[in-house]
Short mmCIF file of C-alpha atoms in Angstrom, two decimals:
data_model
loop_
_atom_site.label_atom_id
_atom_site.label_comp_id
_atom_site.label_asym_id
_atom_site.label_seq_id
_atom_site.Cartn_x
_atom_site.Cartn_y
_atom_site.Cartn_z
CA MET A 1448 -37.33 -83.39 93.39
CA CYS A 1449 -37.42 -84.35 89.68
CA ARG A 1450 -35.55 -87.64 90.25
CA ASN A 1451 -37.99 -88.64 92.96
CA GLY A 1452 -40.98 -87.85 90.77
CA ILE A 1453 -43.08 -84.71 90.45
CA SER A 1454 -46.63 -84.57 91.72
CA PRO A 1455 -49.06 -84.91 88.78
CA ILE A 1456 -50.77 -81.66 89.69
CA LEU A 1457 -47.46 -79.78 89.41
CA ARG A 1458 -46.11 -81.37 86.24
CA CYS A 1459 -47.45 -78.77 83.80
CA ALA A 1460 -45.85 -75.88 85.71
CA VAL A 1461 -42.59 -77.66 86.55
CA TRP A 1462 -41.99 -79.13 83.09
CA THR A 1463 -42.61 -75.80 81.40
CA THR A 1464 -40.39 -73.76 83.73
CA ASN A 1465 -37.62 -76.40 83.56
CA VAL A 1466 -37.47 -76.14 79.77
CA ILE A 1467 -37.72 -72.34 79.77
CA ARG A 1468 -34.87 -72.11 82.29
CA THR A 1469 -32.65 -74.50 80.33
CA ALA A 1470 -33.35 -72.82 76.98
CA ASN A 1471 -32.81 -69.31 78.41
CA PRO A 1472 -29.94 -69.58 80.92
CA GLU A 1473 -29.41 -65.83 80.97
CA GLN A 1474 -32.98 -65.11 82.11
CA ASN A 1475 -33.64 -64.05 85.69
CA ARG A 1476 -35.01 -67.02 87.61
CA HIS A 1477 -38.11 -65.20 88.85
CA LEU A 1478 -39.13 -64.47 85.25
CA THR A 1479 -38.88 -68.11 84.22
CA ASP A 1480 -40.70 -69.21 87.37
CA GLU A 1481 -43.60 -66.91 86.47
CA TYR A 1482 -44.14 -68.98 83.35
CA GLY A 1483 -45.47 -71.80 85.52
CA THR A 1484 -47.88 -69.60 87.49
CA LEU A 1485 -51.44 -68.44 86.85
CA LYS A 1486 -50.07 -65.00 85.94
CA ASN A 1487 -49.09 -66.06 82.40
CA ILE A 1488 -52.01 -68.32 81.48
CA ARG A 1489 -53.79 -65.70 79.39
CA ALA A 1490 -50.61 -64.81 77.52
CA VAL A 1491 -49.81 -68.45 76.74
CA ASP A 1492 -53.39 -69.18 75.65
CA HIS A 1493 -53.50 -66.09 73.45
CA GLY A 1494 -50.22 -67.05 71.81
CA TRP A 1495 -51.54 -70.53 71.09
CA GLU A 1496 -54.79 -69.19 69.64
CA THR A 1497 -52.83 -66.83 67.38
CA ALA A 1498 -50.61 -69.63 66.07
CA LEU A 1499 -53.57 -72.00 65.65
CA LYS A 1500 -55.46 -69.41 63.63
CA GLN A 1501 -52.50 -69.05 61.28
CA VAL A 1502 -52.51 -72.79 60.58
CA PHE A 1503 -56.28 -73.40 60.57
CA PRO A 1504 -58.01 -70.17 59.50
CA HIS A 1505 -61.24 -72.12 58.90
CA PRO A 1506 -62.65 -75.24 60.64
CA SER A 1507 -62.54 -77.11 57.33
CA ASP A 1508 -58.76 -76.64 57.20
CA GLU A 1509 -58.29 -78.57 60.42
CA LYS A 1510 -60.68 -81.30 59.32
CA SER A 1511 -58.75 -81.94 56.10
CA ALA A 1512 -55.26 -81.59 57.62
CA VAL A 1513 -52.97 -84.61 57.81
CA VAL A 1514 -50.95 -85.12 60.99
CA PRO A 1515 -47.23 -84.82 60.10
CA ASP A 1516 -45.27 -87.92 61.09
CA MET A 1517 -42.05 -85.94 61.65
CA GLY A 1518 -40.01 -88.55 59.81
CA ILE A 1519 -41.00 -91.66 61.80
CA GLY A 1520 -43.61 -93.01 59.38
CA LYS A 1521 -47.37 -93.39 59.66
CA GLU A 1522 -47.19 -96.68 61.56
CA ALA A 1523 -44.94 -95.25 64.29
CA LEU A 1524 -47.09 -92.11 64.45
CA GLU A 1525 -50.16 -94.23 65.02
CA ALA A 1526 -48.28 -96.07 67.79
CA ALA A 1527 -47.52 -92.72 69.44
CA MET A 1528 -51.26 -91.91 69.48
CA GLU A 1529 -52.32 -95.39 70.56
CA GLY A 1530 -54.96 -95.26 73.25
CA ALA A 1531 -55.67 -91.54 72.72
CA THR A 1532 -59.25 -90.33 72.97
CA PRO A 1533 -60.76 -88.36 70.05
CA ARG A 1534 -59.96 -85.19 71.97
CA GLY A 1535 -56.40 -86.39 72.46
CA ARG A 1536 -56.00 -87.12 68.75
CA LYS A 1537 -57.32 -83.68 67.93
CA ALA A 1538 -54.82 -82.11 70.33
CA MET A 1539 -51.93 -84.07 68.74
CA LYS A 1540 -53.01 -82.97 65.27
CA GLN A 1541 -53.21 -79.32 66.32
CA VAL A 1542 -49.84 -79.31 68.11
CA LEU A 1543 -47.87 -81.20 65.44
CA CYS A 1544 -49.41 -79.26 62.53
CA THR A 1545 -48.68 -75.96 64.26
CA VAL A 1546 -45.09 -77.00 64.99
CA GLN A 1547 -44.66 -77.91 61.34
CA HIS A 1548 -46.21 -74.82 59.77
CA VAL A 1549 -45.36 -72.11 62.28
CA LEU A 1550 -41.97 -73.32 63.52
CA GLY A 1551 -40.90 -74.90 60.22
CA VAL A 1552 -40.06 -78.36 61.62
CA GLU A 1553 -40.35 -81.21 59.11
CA TYR A 1554 -38.19 -83.89 60.74
CA CYS A 1555 -38.03 -84.60 64.47
CA PRO A 1556 -38.43 -88.32 65.21
CA MET A 1557 -38.84 -88.05 68.98
CA LEU A 1558 -41.39 -85.22 68.82
CA PRO A 1559 -44.64 -87.24 68.41
CA ASP A 1560 -44.02 -89.26 71.57
CA VAL A 1561 -42.70 -86.24 73.48
CA ALA A 1562 -45.81 -84.28 72.47
CA ALA A 1563 -48.06 -87.15 73.54
CA VAL A 1564 -46.39 -87.32 76.97
CA LEU A 1565 -46.64 -83.54 77.42
CA LEU A 1566 -50.33 -83.57 76.46
CA ASN A 1567 -50.93 -86.13 79.21
CA CYS A 1568 -50.25 -83.41 81.79
CA MET A 1569 -50.88 -80.03 80.16
CA PRO A 1570 -53.23 -78.30 77.70
CA GLU A 1571 -52.32 -77.78 74.05
CA SER A 1572 -51.23 -74.18 74.63
CA TYR A 1573 -48.58 -75.13 77.19
CA ALA A 1574 -47.46 -78.19 75.23
CA TYR A 1575 -46.88 -76.01 72.18
CA ALA A 1576 -45.07 -73.34 74.20
CA THR A 1577 -42.84 -75.98 75.82
CA ILE A 1578 -42.03 -77.65 72.48
CA ARG A 1579 -41.29 -74.27 70.96
CA GLU A 1580 -38.66 -73.61 73.61
CA MET A 1581 -37.21 -77.10 73.11
CA ILE A 1582 -36.87 -76.45 69.37
CA ASP A 1583 -35.33 -73.07 70.10
CA CYS A 1584 -32.56 -74.91 71.97
CA PRO A 1585 -31.35 -77.35 69.27
CA GLY A 1586 -29.16 -80.24 70.36
CA THR A 1587 -30.34 -80.05 73.96
CA TYR A 1588 -33.76 -81.66 73.60
CA LEU A 1589 -34.66 -82.65 70.04
CA ASN A 1590 -32.90 -83.59 66.81
CA LEU A 1591 -34.24 -81.60 63.87
CA SER A 1592 -32.60 -83.42 60.95
CA ARG A 1593 -31.86 -87.00 59.94
CA ILE A 1594 -28.11 -86.30 60.12
CA ASP A 1595 -28.44 -85.00 63.70
CA HIS A 1596 -30.48 -88.05 64.68
CA TYR A 1597 -28.02 -90.55 63.22
CA ALA A 1598 -25.02 -88.73 64.75
CA TRP A 1599 -26.82 -88.74 68.12
CA CYS A 1600 -27.56 -92.49 67.92
CA LYS A 1601 -23.92 -93.15 67.02
CA ALA A 1602 -22.81 -91.18 70.10
CA PHE A 1603 -25.02 -93.39 72.29
CA SER A 1604 -23.44 -96.48 70.73
CA ASP A 1605 -19.95 -95.06 71.29
CA ILE A 1606 -20.64 -94.52 75.00
CA LEU A 1607 -22.15 -98.00 75.32
CA LYS A 1608 -19.04 -99.45 73.68
CA ARG A 1609 -16.77 -97.55 76.06
CA PHE A 1610 -18.63 -98.63 79.19
CA TYR A 1611 -19.72 -102.16 78.26
CA PRO A 1612 -17.72 -103.40 75.25
CA GLN A 1613 -18.95 -107.01 75.41
CA THR A 1614 -22.59 -105.96 75.65
CA PHE A 1615 -22.04 -103.57 72.75
CA SER A 1616 -20.60 -106.43 70.69
CA ASP A 1617 -23.57 -108.66 71.49
CA MET A 1618 -26.06 -105.93 70.58
CA GLU A 1619 -24.16 -104.94 67.44
CA SER A 1620 -24.29 -108.52 66.16
CA ILE A 1621 -28.12 -108.40 66.14
CA GLY A 1622 -28.42 -104.82 64.87
CA ALA A 1623 -29.54 -103.32 68.18
CA THR A 1624 -26.89 -100.55 68.13
CA SER A 1625 -27.79 -99.15 64.71
CA PRO A 1626 -29.92 -95.99 64.55
CA ASP A 1627 -32.95 -98.08 63.55
CA GLY A 1628 -32.12 -100.67 66.20
CA LEU A 1629 -32.14 -97.95 68.88
CA ASP A 1630 -35.64 -96.71 67.95
CA PRO A 1631 -37.25 -97.71 71.30
CA ILE A 1632 -34.88 -95.29 73.06
CA CYS A 1633 -33.93 -92.65 70.52
CA LYS A 1634 -37.26 -92.28 68.68
CA ARG A 1635 -39.96 -93.57 71.01
CA PHE A 1636 -38.79 -91.86 74.22
CA PHE A 1637 -39.08 -95.20 76.12
CA VAL A 1638 -42.85 -95.23 75.49
CA GLY A 1639 -42.72 -98.80 74.19
CA LEU A 1640 -40.31 -99.98 76.90
CA LEU A 1641 -41.43 -98.53 80.22
CA GLN A 1642 -44.73 -98.35 82.02
CA ARG A 1643 -46.62 -95.09 81.57
CA LYS A 1644 -45.92 -93.90 85.12
CA HIS A 1645 -42.20 -94.43 84.55
CA VAL A 1646 -42.26 -92.59 81.20
CA LEU A 1647 -43.72 -89.61 83.05
CA ARG A 1648 -40.83 -89.77 85.52
CA VAL A 1649 -38.40 -89.83 82.60
CA MET A 1650 -40.04 -86.62 81.37
CA ASP A 1651 -39.64 -85.12 84.88
CA MET A 1652 -35.85 -85.35 84.46
CA TYR A 1653 -35.71 -84.86 80.67
CA THR A 1654 -37.08 -81.32 80.99
CA ILE A 1655 -33.95 -80.44 82.99
CA GLU A 1656 -31.22 -82.61 81.43
CA GLY A 1657 -32.47 -82.99 77.87
CA THR A 1658 -31.04 -85.74 75.68
CA LYS A 1659 -28.32 -86.55 78.20
CA LEU A 1660 -31.07 -88.10 80.32
CA ILE A 1661 -32.03 -90.39 77.40
CA PHE A 1662 -28.43 -91.60 77.33
CA ARG A 1663 -28.39 -92.14 81.11
CA VAL A 1664 -31.60 -94.15 81.35
CA GLY A 1665 -30.95 -96.10 78.16
CA LEU A 1666 -27.50 -97.16 79.32
CA ALA A 1667 -28.83 -98.04 82.78
CA LEU A 1668 -31.60 -100.26 81.39
CA ILE A 1669 -29.15 -102.14 79.19
CA SER A 1670 -26.57 -102.58 81.96
CA LEU A 1671 -29.11 -103.94 84.46
CA TYR A 1672 -30.19 -106.82 82.24
CA LYS A 1673 -27.11 -107.44 80.07
CA LYS A 1674 -26.10 -110.67 81.84
CA THR A 1675 -29.60 -112.14 81.69
CA MET A 1676 -30.01 -111.13 78.05
CA LYS A 1677 -26.67 -112.66 77.08
CA ASN A 1678 -27.86 -116.12 78.17
CA MET A 1679 -31.03 -115.92 76.04
CA ALA A 1680 -29.36 -116.24 72.61
CA ILE A 1681 -31.50 -113.43 71.16
CA LYS A 1682 -31.31 -113.21 67.36
CA ASP A 1683 -32.62 -109.75 66.41
CA SER A 1684 -33.05 -106.25 67.82
CA THR A 1685 -36.85 -106.46 68.05
CA SER A 1686 -36.62 -109.51 70.31
CA TRP A 1687 -33.95 -107.76 72.38
CA TRP A 1688 -36.15 -104.77 73.17
CA ASN A 1689 -39.26 -106.93 73.63
CA GLN A 1690 -37.38 -108.83 76.32
CA ILE A 1691 -36.35 -105.54 78.00
CA ARG A 1692 -40.02 -104.59 77.93
CA GLU A 1693 -40.96 -107.81 79.70
CA PHE A 1694 -38.46 -107.01 82.44
CA THR A 1695 -39.70 -103.43 82.89
CA HIS A 1696 -43.35 -104.53 83.10
CA SER A 1697 -42.74 -107.35 85.56
CA PRO A 1698 -43.81 -107.02 89.25
CA ASN A 1699 -40.15 -107.19 90.31
CA PHE A 1700 -39.12 -104.12 88.31
CA HIS A 1701 -38.20 -101.01 90.32
CA PHE A 1702 -37.62 -97.78 88.43
CA ASN A 1703 -35.56 -96.33 91.28
CA THR A 1704 -33.02 -99.08 90.67
CA VAL A 1705 -32.63 -97.82 87.11
CA LEU A 1706 -32.10 -94.27 88.37
CA ARG A 1707 -29.47 -95.33 90.88
CA ARG A 1708 -27.58 -97.03 88.08
CA ALA A 1709 -28.09 -94.05 85.75
CA TYR A 1710 -26.57 -91.54 88.18
CA ASN A 1711 -23.75 -93.68 89.57
CA LEU A 1712 -20.43 -94.80 88.13
CA HIS A 1713 -20.46 -97.45 85.41
CA GLY A 1714 -18.25 -100.51 85.12
CA SER A 1715 -17.89 -103.97 86.60
CA ASN A 1716 -14.94 -103.36 88.89
CA LEU A 1717 -13.18 -100.48 90.60
CA ARG A 1718 -10.55 -100.05 87.92
CA ARG A 1719 -13.18 -99.75 85.18
CA ARG A 1720 -15.68 -97.54 86.94
CA ILE A 1721 -16.26 -94.52 84.71
CA ARG A 1722 -18.18 -91.33 85.27
CA PHE A 1723 -20.90 -90.46 82.78
CA PRO A 1724 -19.63 -87.82 80.30
CA ARG A 1725 -20.72 -84.22 80.70
CA ARG A 1726 -23.19 -82.60 78.29
CA ARG A 1727 -20.49 -80.75 76.34
CA ILE A 1728 -18.52 -83.96 75.81
CA ILE A 1729 -21.64 -85.63 74.43
CA GLN A 1730 -22.34 -82.63 72.16
CA ARG A 1731 -18.79 -82.85 70.85
CA MET A 1732 -19.19 -86.56 70.15
CA VAL A 1733 -22.41 -85.91 68.25
CA LYS A 1734 -20.75 -83.19 66.19
CA LEU A 1735 -17.84 -85.42 65.26
CA ASN A 1736 -20.22 -88.19 64.22
CA GLU A 1737 -21.90 -86.01 61.59
CA PRO A 1738 -19.63 -87.23 58.72
CA TRP A 1739 -20.47 -90.82 59.67
CA ALA A 1740 -24.15 -89.89 59.74
CA GLU A 1741 -23.97 -88.33 56.29
CA ASP A 1742 -22.55 -91.59 54.93
CA HIS A 1743 -25.04 -93.89 56.68
CA ALA A 1744 -28.31 -91.95 56.86
CA PRO A 1745 -30.84 -92.81 54.14
CA ARG A 1746 -30.97 -90.32 51.33
CA GLU A 1747 -33.79 -87.92 51.95
CA VAL A 1748 -36.24 -86.78 49.32
CA TYR A 1749 -34.85 -83.78 47.48
CA VAL A 1750 -35.75 -80.51 49.12
CA ALA A 1751 -35.23 -77.25 47.29
CA PRO A 1752 -32.52 -75.01 48.76
CA PRO A 1753 -33.86 -72.58 51.34
CA LYS A 1754 -35.27 -69.44 49.80
CA PRO A 1755 -33.61 -66.15 50.80
CA LEU A 1756 -34.67 -64.91 54.18
CA GLY A 1757 -37.20 -62.13 54.04
CA PHE A 1758 -36.63 -58.82 55.77
CA VAL A 1759 -38.67 -56.25 57.59
CA GLU A 1760 -38.84 -52.76 56.12
CA ASN A 1761 -37.74 -50.49 58.94
CA ASN A 1762 -38.19 -46.76 58.44
CA LYS A 1763 -36.27 -45.91 61.60
CA ILE A 1764 -33.20 -48.05 60.84
CA PRO A 1765 -32.55 -48.52 57.11
CA LEU A 1766 -31.36 -51.99 56.15
CA LYS A 1767 -28.27 -52.02 53.90
CA LEU A 1768 -25.87 -54.95 54.24
CA ALA A 1769 -28.62 -57.58 54.01
CA GLN A 1770 -30.41 -56.05 51.02
CA ASN A 1771 -28.53 -58.31 48.64
CA ALA A 1772 -30.63 -61.45 48.09
CA ALA A 1773 -27.46 -63.58 47.81
CA VAL A 1774 -26.50 -62.65 51.39
CA ARG A 1775 -29.91 -63.67 52.69
CA ALA A 1776 -29.93 -66.87 50.61
CA HIS A 1777 -26.62 -68.03 52.08
CA LEU A 1778 -27.79 -67.19 55.60
CA ALA A 1779 -30.93 -69.27 55.04
CA GLN A 1780 -28.71 -72.19 54.05
CA TRP A 1781 -26.39 -71.88 57.06
CA LEU A 1782 -28.80 -71.03 59.86
CA PRO A 1783 -30.32 -73.68 62.18
CA ILE A 1784 -33.43 -75.25 60.70
CA HIS A 1785 -35.83 -73.53 63.09
CA LEU A 1786 -34.71 -70.08 61.83
CA ARG A 1787 -34.96 -70.70 58.08
CA SER A 1788 -38.59 -69.61 57.84
CA THR A 1789 -38.04 -66.26 59.55
CA LYS A 1790 -37.38 -62.69 58.46
CA LEU A 1791 -34.47 -60.42 59.31
CA ASP A 1792 -35.20 -57.29 61.34
CA VAL A 1793 -32.35 -54.82 61.85
CA ILE A 1794 -32.00 -53.75 65.49
CA PHE A 1795 -28.60 -52.04 65.45
CA SER A 1796 -26.76 -50.01 62.84
CA THR A 1797 -23.70 -47.83 63.27
CA ASP A 1798 -25.37 -45.37 60.87
CA CYS A 1799 -28.18 -44.81 63.39
CA HIS A 1800 -26.81 -45.73 66.81
CA GLY A 1801 -23.24 -44.57 66.43
CA ARG A 1802 -19.98 -46.43 66.87
CA SER A 1803 -20.31 -47.53 70.47
CA LEU A 1804 -20.06 -51.02 71.88
CA GLY A 1805 -22.30 -49.91 74.73
CA SER A 1806 -25.05 -49.07 72.24
CA PHE A 1807 -24.48 -52.44 70.56
CA TYR A 1808 -25.12 -54.29 73.83
CA GLU A 1809 -28.09 -52.07 74.69
CA GLU A 1810 -29.90 -52.56 71.37
CA CYS A 1811 -29.22 -56.33 71.32
CA ARG A 1812 -30.15 -57.00 74.94
CA ALA A 1813 -33.55 -58.57 74.16
CA ALA A 1814 -32.59 -60.74 71.17
CA LYS A 1815 -31.32 -64.25 71.88
CA HIS A 1816 -30.46 -65.15 68.26
CA THR A 1817 -28.71 -62.51 66.14
CA VAL A 1818 -26.67 -62.14 62.96
CA THR A 1819 -24.00 -59.45 62.91
CA LEU A 1820 -22.88 -58.17 59.49
CA VAL A 1821 -19.61 -56.25 59.23
CA GLU A 1822 -18.39 -54.28 56.21
CA VAL A 1823 -14.65 -54.58 55.56
CA LEU A 1824 -13.78 -51.00 54.63
CA ASP A 1825 -10.70 -51.87 52.55
CA THR A 1826 -12.51 -54.28 50.22
CA GLY A 1827 -16.23 -53.61 50.64
CA ASP A 1828 -16.80 -57.30 51.46
CA VAL A 1829 -19.30 -58.42 54.09
CA ILE A 1830 -18.31 -60.81 56.88
CA GLY A 1831 -20.14 -61.73 60.05
CA MET A 1832 -21.19 -64.07 62.82
CA TYR A 1833 -24.30 -65.82 64.08
CA ALA A 1834 -24.82 -65.74 67.87
CA SER A 1835 -26.99 -68.35 69.58
CA GLN A 1836 -27.27 -66.40 72.86
CA LYS A 1837 -27.74 -62.77 73.83
CA TRP A 1838 -24.71 -60.52 73.46
CA ARG A 1839 -23.90 -59.13 76.90
CA VAL A 1840 -20.97 -58.06 79.06
CA ASN A 1841 -19.79 -61.11 80.97
CA ASN A 1842 -16.44 -62.20 82.37
CA GLN A 1843 -17.27 -65.79 81.40
CA ILE A 1844 -17.30 -67.31 77.93
CA TYR A 1845 -20.83 -68.07 76.73
CA GLY A 1846 -22.62 -69.33 73.62
CA ASP A 1847 -22.64 -72.88 72.26
CA GLY A 1848 -21.84 -74.97 69.21
CA GLU A 1849 -24.66 -73.41 67.17
CA CYS A 1850 -22.56 -70.22 66.76
CA PHE A 1851 -20.73 -69.77 63.47
CA LEU A 1852 -18.60 -67.34 61.46
CA PHE A 1853 -19.01 -66.56 57.78
CA THR A 1854 -17.70 -64.48 54.92
CA MET A 1855 -19.52 -63.31 51.80
CA ALA A 1856 -16.27 -62.35 50.10
CA GLY A 1857 -15.39 -63.66 46.64
CA ASP A 1858 -17.33 -66.01 44.40
CA THR A 1859 -17.74 -68.73 47.04
CA PRO A 1860 -19.08 -67.45 50.37
CA LYS A 1861 -18.05 -69.71 53.23
CA CYS A 1862 -19.49 -70.63 56.61
CA TYR A 1863 -17.31 -71.88 59.46
CA LYS A 1864 -19.21 -73.86 62.06
CA TRP A 1865 -18.02 -75.44 65.29
CA ASP A 1866 -15.38 -78.02 64.46
CA PRO A 1867 -14.29 -80.12 67.47
CA ASN A 1868 -11.44 -81.85 65.65
CA ASP A 1869 -10.75 -84.21 68.53
CA TYR A 1870 -12.52 -85.40 71.62
CA SER A 1871 -12.12 -87.76 74.48
CA LEU A 1872 -14.38 -88.90 77.25
CA GLU A 1873 -11.51 -87.93 79.52
CA GLU A 1874 -11.59 -84.17 80.03
CA ASN A 1875 -8.72 -81.91 79.00
CA GLU A 1876 -9.53 -78.49 80.42
CA LYS A 1877 -7.01 -76.53 78.33
CA ASP A 1878 -8.09 -77.98 74.98
CA GLU A 1879 -11.75 -77.91 75.93
CA ALA A 1880 -11.57 -74.20 76.77
CA LEU A 1881 -10.24 -73.32 73.32
CA MET A 1882 -12.64 -75.62 71.51
CA GLU A 1883 -15.60 -74.03 73.29
CA GLU A 1884 -14.63 -70.36 73.26
CA PHE A 1885 -17.75 -69.26 71.40
CA MET A 1886 -18.92 -65.79 72.48
CA ILE A 1887 -16.82 -63.24 74.37
CA GLY A 1888 -18.43 -60.03 75.61
CA ARG A 1889 -16.30 -57.42 77.35
CA ARG A 1890 -16.75 -53.69 77.86
CA ASN A 1891 -13.88 -52.86 75.49
CA TYR A 1892 -14.43 -55.51 72.80
CA LEU A 1893 -16.61 -58.39 71.67
CA ALA A 1894 -15.49 -61.48 69.81
CA MET A 1895 -16.40 -64.92 68.60
CA GLY A 1896 -13.83 -67.71 68.78
CA GLY A 1897 -10.49 -67.48 70.55
CA GLY A 1898 -6.96 -68.76 69.94
CA ALA A 1899 -4.15 -69.73 72.28
CA ASP A 1900 -2.15 -66.66 71.20
CA GLY A 1901 -4.96 -64.20 72.01
CA THR A 1902 -6.31 -63.91 68.46
CA CYS A 1903 -10.01 -64.20 67.67
CA GLY A 1904 -12.15 -65.59 64.87
CA LEU A 1905 -13.78 -62.16 64.64
CA ARG A 1906 -13.20 -59.33 67.10
CA LEU A 1907 -14.62 -55.79 67.11
CA ASN A 1908 -13.05 -53.02 69.18
CA GLU A 1909 -14.74 -50.65 71.59
CA ASP A 1910 -15.77 -48.01 69.05
CA LEU A 1911 -16.50 -50.48 66.23
CA THR A 1912 -13.91 -48.93 63.91
CA ARG A 1913 -11.32 -51.71 63.86
CA ALA A 1914 -11.60 -55.47 63.68
CA GLU A 1915 -9.40 -58.52 63.44
CA SER A 1916 -9.94 -62.05 62.20
CA ALA A 1917 -7.60 -65.03 62.51
CA THR A 1918 -7.80 -68.82 62.43
CA VAL A 1919 -9.07 -70.25 65.73
CA PRO A 1920 -9.43 -73.89 66.88
CA CYS A 1921 -13.12 -73.57 67.64
CA PHE A 1922 -14.17 -72.94 64.01
CA SER A 1923 -11.07 -73.96 61.99
CA ASN A 1924 -11.74 -70.87 59.89
CA GLU A 1925 -9.60 -68.89 57.51
CA PRO A 1926 -9.27 -65.15 58.30
CA LEU A 1927 -12.66 -63.83 57.25
CA ALA A 1928 -11.43 -60.71 55.44
CA GLY A 1929 -8.67 -62.61 53.61
CA ARG A 1930 -5.40 -64.28 54.49
CA ASN A 1931 -3.46 -61.04 54.07
CA LEU A 1932 -5.95 -58.92 55.98
CA THR A 1933 -6.11 -60.10 59.60
CA GLU A 1934 -6.58 -56.53 60.93
CA PHE A 1935 -8.72 -54.02 59.10
CA ASP A 1936 -10.89 -50.91 59.30
CA VAL A 1937 -14.62 -51.42 59.72
CA GLY A 1938 -17.31 -49.67 57.72
CA LEU A 1939 -20.97 -50.29 58.47
CA VAL A 1940 -21.97 -52.71 61.25
CA GLU A 1941 -25.52 -54.05 61.43
CA VAL A 1942 -27.17 -56.54 63.78
CA TYR A 1943 -30.34 -58.43 62.90
CA ARG A 1944 -32.79 -60.37 65.01
CA PHE A 1945 -35.27 -62.92 63.62
CA VAL A 1946 -39.02 -62.43 63.39
CA ARG A 1947 -41.70 -64.94 62.47
CA GLU A 1948 -43.12 -64.75 58.96
CA VAL A 1949 -46.67 -65.45 60.12
CA ASP A 1950 -47.10 -62.45 62.40
CA GLY A 1951 -43.90 -60.39 62.30
CA LYS A 1952 -43.20 -60.93 66.01
CA GLY A 1953 -39.67 -61.47 67.29
CA ILE A 1954 -38.98 -65.15 67.93
CA ASP A 1955 -37.25 -64.42 71.23
CA GLY A 1956 -38.16 -60.98 72.44
CA GLY A 1957 -37.98 -57.32 71.59
CA ASP A 1958 -41.70 -56.69 70.97
CA SER A 1959 -43.70 -54.60 73.38
CA ASP A 1960 -46.81 -56.70 72.72
CA ARG A 1961 -45.13 -60.05 72.49
CA VAL A 1962 -47.17 -63.10 73.36
CA TRP A 1963 -45.00 -65.46 75.35
CA ASN A 1964 -41.46 -64.17 75.07
CA PHE A 1965 -39.97 -62.86 78.27
CA PRO A 1966 -39.07 -59.21 78.75
CA GLY A 1967 -35.41 -58.31 79.08
#
């Protein structure tokens, strides 16, 4: 249905539920579907009013507020709001300011145009709720740092080069494959290229596929007009995209032709016809392009290191392993950007809940993002892991590249993030399985990261008394407890969820009076 276009009257409900379902794959479908029904309107509106009040406690605060440009500059921000009514401009200001101050997002170049498209079809409350879920699923929808954006643009260029090497060469010579040269696709969400009705159809599919859809449509547009463009002797990237815009606004343009090209094989003859890479392959390409992005991205204005995460005083479950400010400061540095303005709230402790893996799963069932801290009994050091999805018993591997391992041992604490040391557009199932073995939840153990010989990056046994840690391909880590201590006794184990600083509510569940987080 989404490829054929969604009815305007249904877009608010369908877009919202699509994003919720993608961002929360473990949720029961009927719960996510309820998000697009009248049943949840009051909850969504109340959540929006609460967030808005935190940002604008007095009408004068909103009047004096400046709309954040999210890293695209004032001129591009004004272009995103071009044609908006005074009410529309007010809605953009409210949504973007709330995203900045409540969700802690400072850089997200595609967000202004995405927000403007969403606000075309839904009220501010639903636009904010939808964006919040997009941000809570980093890498799938939006890039939240300049490095991520540049690495993502480079991945698009790499795919273009693989599919259409001559066209890539032509575009590269005029600067149209650089991150700045790709702005009409990678920053503006096609708003400057396609007609409004076609941008809305892009959003229909984007809410399901995320950034992979941007790659699909962008590549299809280029491939459809590459021969015509080659004969025009275009000299710069601006002229290139202006010419594409003329094609897409002509009476002979058919958006369905673009979609057929986007979802079919690419290449000019049978021997060169190539399938579009899967989402995980694209994510791996983006990850591997981060060093290139660090070298080529403009130097950002200095930002002070993240302050230590706060914590919630819990009389029922005393907090111990995260009391040290150094532990919380390092976590603030390593965590995804959208979690750096949160507080830690302990939800499981072996001191209170006993040494049972069943209790671990039970207490963590409602928290999507968690940090597990483990005391190494032999040394007293603290090691741990960050989980990007709910811990649960499952025969399948789950989690994603946001997961990471860490150790607080010694003078230089270390974090080991996903490290896909090699990739290919051609799939290798054996290597891919090891490189993406993130979270493992069984009834008799849980682990993060797996090796070919059965070892794990960090594994806890059934009664949480013994653990092991070894080097695994997924994280390229050293044994967390030390090279000579791959198996060890476990002292205290604590698990923390994240709560918002503004109101103390869990960012992804666990509160009986939560506003728009799903139960379960």
